[in-house]
mmCIF file of C-alpha atoms in Angstrom:
data_model
loop_
_atom_site.group_PDB
_atom_site.id
_atom_site.type_symbol
_atom_site.label_atom_id
_atom_site.label_comp_id
_atom_site.label_asym_id
_atom_site.label_seq_id
_atom_site.Cartn_x
_atom_site.Cartn_y
_atom_site.Cartn_z
ATOM 1 C CA MET A 102 -6.291 -23.633 -2.383
ATOM 2 C CA ASN A 103 -2.535 -23.117 -2.298
ATOM 3 C CA LYS A 104 -2.259 -19.347 -2.023
ATOM 4 C CA GLY A 105 1.130 -19.430 -3.764
ATOM 5 C CA SER A 106 -0.562 -20.597 -6.954
ATOM 6 C CA VAL A 107 -3.071 -17.737 -7.093
ATOM 7 C CA SER A 108 -2.746 -15.664 -10.268
ATOM 8 C CA ALA A 109 -2.406 -11.893 -10.105
ATOM 9 C CA ASP A 110 -5.948 -11.461 -11.445
ATOM 10 C CA GLU A 111 -7.370 -13.897 -8.876
ATOM 11 C CA ALA A 112 -5.455 -12.169 -6.079
ATOM 12 C CA LEU A 113 -6.723 -8.746 -7.137
ATOM 13 C CA THR A 114 -10.295 -10.067 -7.242
ATOM 14 C CA MET A 115 -9.872 -11.521 -3.748
ATOM 15 C CA LEU A 116 -8.668 -8.137 -2.452
ATOM 16 C CA GLU A 117 -11.463 -6.236 -4.194
ATOM 17 C CA ASP A 118 -14.097 -8.661 -2.876
ATOM 18 C CA GLY A 119 -12.681 -8.414 0.638
ATOM 19 C CA ASN A 120 -12.654 -4.625 0.482
ATOM 20 C CA ALA A 121 -16.269 -4.635 -0.703
ATOM 21 C CA ARG A 122 -17.184 -6.784 2.317
ATOM 22 C CA PHE A 123 -15.316 -4.375 4.613
ATOM 23 C CA VAL A 124 -16.985 -1.298 3.119
ATOM 24 C CA GLY A 125 -20.380 -3.035 3.288
ATOM 25 C CA GLY A 126 -19.892 -4.047 6.915
ATOM 26 C CA GLU A 127 -20.109 -7.752 6.045
ATOM 27 C CA ARG A 128 -16.642 -8.790 7.201
ATOM 28 C CA CYS A 129 -15.885 -12.453 7.665
ATOM 29 C CA GLY A 130 -12.189 -11.913 8.432
ATOM 30 C CA ASP A 131 -12.697 -11.958 12.195
ATOM 31 C CA SER A 132 -12.764 -15.746 12.065
ATOM 32 C CA TYR A 133 -9.605 -15.700 9.881
ATOM 33 C CA GLN A 134 -7.729 -13.476 12.284
ATOM 34 C CA ARG A 135 -8.090 -15.548 15.443
ATOM 35 C CA HIS A 136 -4.899 -16.491 17.249
ATOM 36 C CA THR A 137 -5.531 -20.191 16.510
ATOM 37 C CA LYS A 138 -5.054 -19.445 12.800
ATOM 38 C CA LEU A 139 -1.411 -18.680 13.603
ATOM 39 C CA GLU A 140 -0.763 -22.418 14.014
ATOM 40 C CA ASP A 141 -1.392 -22.863 10.277
ATOM 41 C CA HIS A 142 1.623 -20.645 9.514
ATOM 42 C CA LEU A 143 4.252 -21.646 12.059
ATOM 43 C CA ASP A 144 6.421 -23.558 9.574
ATOM 44 C CA ASP A 145 6.012 -21.463 6.437
ATOM 45 C CA GLN A 146 4.026 -18.740 4.768
ATOM 46 C CA SER A 147 2.341 -18.502 1.402
ATOM 47 C CA PRO A 148 0.695 -15.088 1.008
ATOM 48 C CA PHE A 149 -1.327 -14.561 -2.160
ATOM 49 C CA ALA A 150 -0.300 -10.887 -2.536
ATOM 50 C CA ILE A 151 2.255 -8.318 -1.399
ATOM 51 C CA VAL A 152 0.836 -5.000 -0.203
ATOM 52 C CA LEU A 153 2.943 -1.880 0.286
ATOM 53 C CA GLY A 154 0.702 0.454 2.248
ATOM 54 C CA CYS A 155 0.773 3.456 4.521
ATOM 55 C CA ALA A 156 1.468 3.089 8.239
ATOM 56 C CA ASP A 157 -1.690 5.101 9.021
ATOM 57 C CA SER A 158 -3.525 3.434 11.906
ATOM 58 C CA ARG A 159 -6.842 3.880 10.089
ATOM 59 C CA VAL A 160 -5.779 1.601 7.219
ATOM 60 C CA PRO A 161 -5.076 -1.856 8.712
ATOM 61 C CA VAL A 162 -4.449 -3.833 5.542
ATOM 62 C CA GLU A 163 -5.734 -7.277 6.593
ATOM 63 C CA ILE A 164 -8.910 -5.718 7.950
ATOM 64 C CA ILE A 165 -9.753 -3.459 4.980
ATOM 65 C CA PHE A 166 -9.234 -6.408 2.621
ATOM 66 C CA ASP A 167 -11.030 -8.832 4.967
ATOM 67 C CA VAL A 168 -8.306 -11.461 4.906
ATOM 68 C CA GLY A 169 -6.638 -13.497 7.593
ATOM 69 C CA LEU A 170 -3.274 -14.242 9.085
ATOM 70 C CA GLY A 171 -0.776 -15.320 6.465
ATOM 71 C CA ASP A 172 -2.824 -14.192 3.453
ATOM 72 C CA LEU A 173 -0.796 -11.057 2.691
ATOM 73 C CA PHE A 174 2.830 -9.993 2.927
ATOM 74 C CA VAL A 175 2.340 -6.452 4.248
ATOM 75 C CA ILE A 176 4.904 -3.657 4.265
ATOM 76 C CA ARG A 177 3.756 -0.434 5.921
ATOM 77 C CA VAL A 178 5.512 2.920 5.960
ATOM 78 C CA ALA A 179 4.223 6.485 6.198
ATOM 79 C CA GLY A 180 3.115 7.701 2.786
ATOM 80 C CA ASN A 181 3.679 4.235 1.273
ATOM 81 C CA VAL A 182 7.064 5.497 0.073
ATOM 82 C CA VAL A 183 9.855 3.198 -1.077
ATOM 83 C CA THR A 184 13.471 3.072 -0.028
ATOM 84 C CA PRO A 185 16.073 0.494 -1.047
ATOM 85 C CA ALA A 186 15.239 -1.566 2.064
ATOM 86 C CA LEU A 187 11.523 -1.532 1.260
ATOM 87 C CA ILE A 188 12.135 -2.508 -2.358
ATOM 88 C CA GLY A 189 14.317 -5.296 -0.956
ATOM 89 C CA SER A 190 11.395 -6.442 1.198
ATOM 90 C CA VAL A 191 9.149 -6.604 -1.877
ATOM 91 C CA GLU A 192 11.873 -8.495 -3.782
ATOM 92 C CA LEU A 193 12.333 -10.952 -0.930
ATOM 93 C CA ALA A 194 8.623 -11.698 -0.755
ATOM 94 C CA ALA A 195 8.265 -11.984 -4.537
ATOM 95 C CA GLU A 196 11.282 -14.289 -4.898
ATOM 96 C CA LYS A 197 10.877 -16.470 -1.810
ATOM 97 C CA LEU A 198 7.141 -16.609 -1.229
ATOM 98 C CA GLY A 199 5.774 -16.463 -4.777
ATOM 99 C CA PRO A 200 2.838 -14.026 -4.737
ATOM 100 C CA ARG A 201 2.022 -12.863 -8.265
ATOM 101 C CA LEU A 202 0.505 -9.511 -7.234
ATOM 102 C CA VAL A 203 2.160 -6.463 -5.670
ATOM 103 C CA VAL A 204 -0.239 -3.722 -4.584
ATOM 104 C CA VAL A 205 0.756 -0.170 -3.671
ATOM 105 C CA LEU A 206 -2.038 1.047 -1.423
ATOM 106 C CA GLY A 207 -2.678 4.745 -0.939
ATOM 107 C CA HIS A 208 -5.566 6.191 1.041
ATOM 108 C CA SER A 209 -7.580 9.359 1.458
ATOM 109 C CA GLY A 210 -6.435 11.683 4.209
ATOM 110 C CA CYS A 211 -2.830 10.467 4.095
ATOM 111 C CA GLY A 212 -0.930 12.614 6.588
ATOM 112 C CA ALA A 213 2.428 12.198 4.838
ATOM 113 C CA VAL A 214 1.017 13.280 1.474
ATOM 114 C CA ASP A 215 -0.833 16.150 3.158
ATOM 115 C CA ILE A 216 2.353 17.417 4.827
ATOM 116 C CA ALA A 217 4.322 17.068 1.579
ATOM 117 C CA LEU A 218 1.618 19.034 -0.226
ATOM 118 C CA SER A 219 1.639 21.713 2.482
ATOM 119 C CA THR A 220 5.423 22.108 2.231
ATOM 120 C CA LEU A 221 5.080 22.693 -1.508
ATOM 121 C CA GLU A 222 2.228 25.164 -1.075
ATOM 122 C CA SER A 223 3.983 27.144 1.665
ATOM 123 C CA ASN A 224 7.658 27.341 2.501
ATOM 124 C CA ASP A 225 6.962 28.035 6.182
ATOM 125 C CA VAL A 226 5.871 24.467 7.060
ATOM 126 C CA GLU A 227 8.470 22.976 9.398
ATOM 127 C CA THR A 228 9.215 19.276 9.646
ATOM 128 C CA SER A 229 11.798 17.392 11.638
ATOM 129 C CA GLY A 230 14.852 15.420 10.491
ATOM 130 C CA TYR A 231 13.710 12.000 9.364
ATOM 131 C CA VAL A 232 10.230 13.184 8.390
ATOM 132 C CA ASN A 233 11.958 15.044 5.569
ATOM 133 C CA ALA A 234 13.294 11.726 4.252
ATOM 134 C CA ILE A 235 9.686 10.640 3.712
ATOM 135 C CA LEU A 236 8.543 13.969 2.270
ATOM 136 C CA GLU A 237 11.472 14.071 -0.162
ATOM 137 C CA ARG A 238 10.188 10.816 -1.668
ATOM 138 C CA ILE A 239 6.637 12.159 -2.073
ATOM 139 C CA ARG A 240 7.250 15.727 -3.289
ATOM 140 C CA PRO A 241 8.578 14.922 -6.799
ATOM 141 C CA ALA A 242 5.388 13.013 -7.602
ATOM 142 C CA ILE A 243 3.042 15.756 -6.453
ATOM 143 C CA GLU A 244 4.966 18.927 -7.277
ATOM 144 C CA PRO A 245 3.594 19.149 -10.857
ATOM 145 C CA LEU A 246 0.068 19.024 -9.440
ATOM 146 C CA VAL A 247 0.648 22.054 -7.212
ATOM 147 C CA GLY A 248 1.731 24.091 -10.238
ATOM 148 C CA ASN A 249 -1.444 23.063 -12.117
ATOM 149 C CA ALA A 250 -3.923 23.250 -9.243
ATOM 150 C CA GLU A 251 -5.941 26.169 -10.598
ATOM 151 C CA GLY A 252 -9.632 25.407 -10.238
ATOM 152 C CA LEU A 253 -9.078 22.506 -7.818
ATOM 153 C CA ASN A 254 -10.178 22.668 -4.220
ATOM 154 C CA ARG A 255 -7.815 21.302 -1.557
ATOM 155 C CA ASN A 256 -9.673 17.948 -1.324
ATOM 156 C CA GLU A 257 -9.393 17.374 -5.085
ATOM 157 C CA LEU A 258 -5.732 18.329 -5.031
ATOM 158 C CA MET A 259 -5.147 15.961 -2.122
ATOM 159 C CA ALA A 260 -6.909 13.067 -3.898
ATOM 160 C CA ARG A 261 -4.854 13.642 -7.046
ATOM 161 C CA SER A 262 -1.694 13.839 -4.945
ATOM 162 C CA VAL A 263 -2.404 10.477 -3.294
ATOM 163 C CA ARG A 264 -2.897 8.922 -6.750
ATOM 164 C CA ALA A 265 0.277 10.534 -8.121
ATOM 165 C CA ASN A 266 2.251 9.236 -5.140
ATOM 166 C CA VAL A 267 0.922 5.688 -5.663
ATOM 167 C CA GLN A 268 1.782 5.858 -9.378
ATOM 168 C CA ALA A 269 5.306 7.079 -8.610
ATOM 169 C CA VAL A 270 5.885 4.202 -6.184
ATOM 170 C CA VAL A 271 4.624 1.675 -8.741
ATOM 171 C CA CYS A 272 7.074 3.129 -11.285
ATOM 172 C CA LEU A 273 9.944 2.825 -8.790
ATOM 173 C CA LEU A 274 9.057 -0.794 -8.074
ATOM 174 C CA TYR A 275 9.242 -1.518 -11.808
ATOM 175 C CA THR A 276 12.981 -0.811 -11.586
ATOM 176 C CA SER A 277 13.390 -4.028 -9.593
ATOM 177 C CA PRO A 278 13.326 -7.300 -11.532
ATOM 178 C CA SER A 279 11.477 -9.371 -8.910
ATOM 179 C CA PRO A 280 8.378 -7.210 -8.464
ATOM 180 C CA ARG A 281 8.377 -6.526 -12.209
ATOM 181 C CA ASP A 282 7.894 -10.257 -12.776
ATOM 182 C CA ALA A 283 4.781 -10.053 -10.627
ATOM 183 C CA THR A 284 1.831 -7.842 -11.525
ATOM 184 C CA LEU A 285 2.031 -4.375 -9.963
ATOM 185 C CA SER A 286 -1.179 -2.578 -9.093
ATOM 186 C CA GLY A 287 -1.855 0.806 -7.546
ATOM 187 C CA MET A 288 -4.917 1.131 -5.325
ATOM 188 C CA PRO A 289 -5.418 4.690 -4.163
ATOM 189 C CA GLY A 290 -8.163 4.897 -1.593
ATOM 190 C CA ALA A 291 -9.250 1.304 -0.902
ATOM 191 C CA GLY A 292 -11.678 1.441 1.994
#
């Protein structure tokens, strides 16, 4: 199958099926991820989806979706935040490579979201220079949750914050015409 011709719905199903295999311990991706598979992609690439995910080492995108080399165009950054350069990367992939699905992937235990939440809960949390650039992109999405957190334990607040961050990133990607022409999907907590 030409991966460039995969519809957004088919691509999402492929990701969901792969994640179910990963969660169930039935991965078949090891055979897809062998170095010899690289030869199939030396001249071009045709990923079936674009995934903007967190840089967290516990969330290796190809592994949690049980896919192989060349199947996904993956962009990873702490907190799965977007900057103009990252939106440009999504645009480039959407325009030049043709995937019909863009996924924003959040995950439980996201350190960037946790730090952003902590800085909103307490003004005495210190962060360094460029870390603040990441936190400043997360805080606006989660700040309303902190003000309405009565009755929520920290884990529930964290889970809602991850979802709110994913939703905010999806909304930002809708401002770009290329990803907007593809189907955008938020997936908080795959795997």
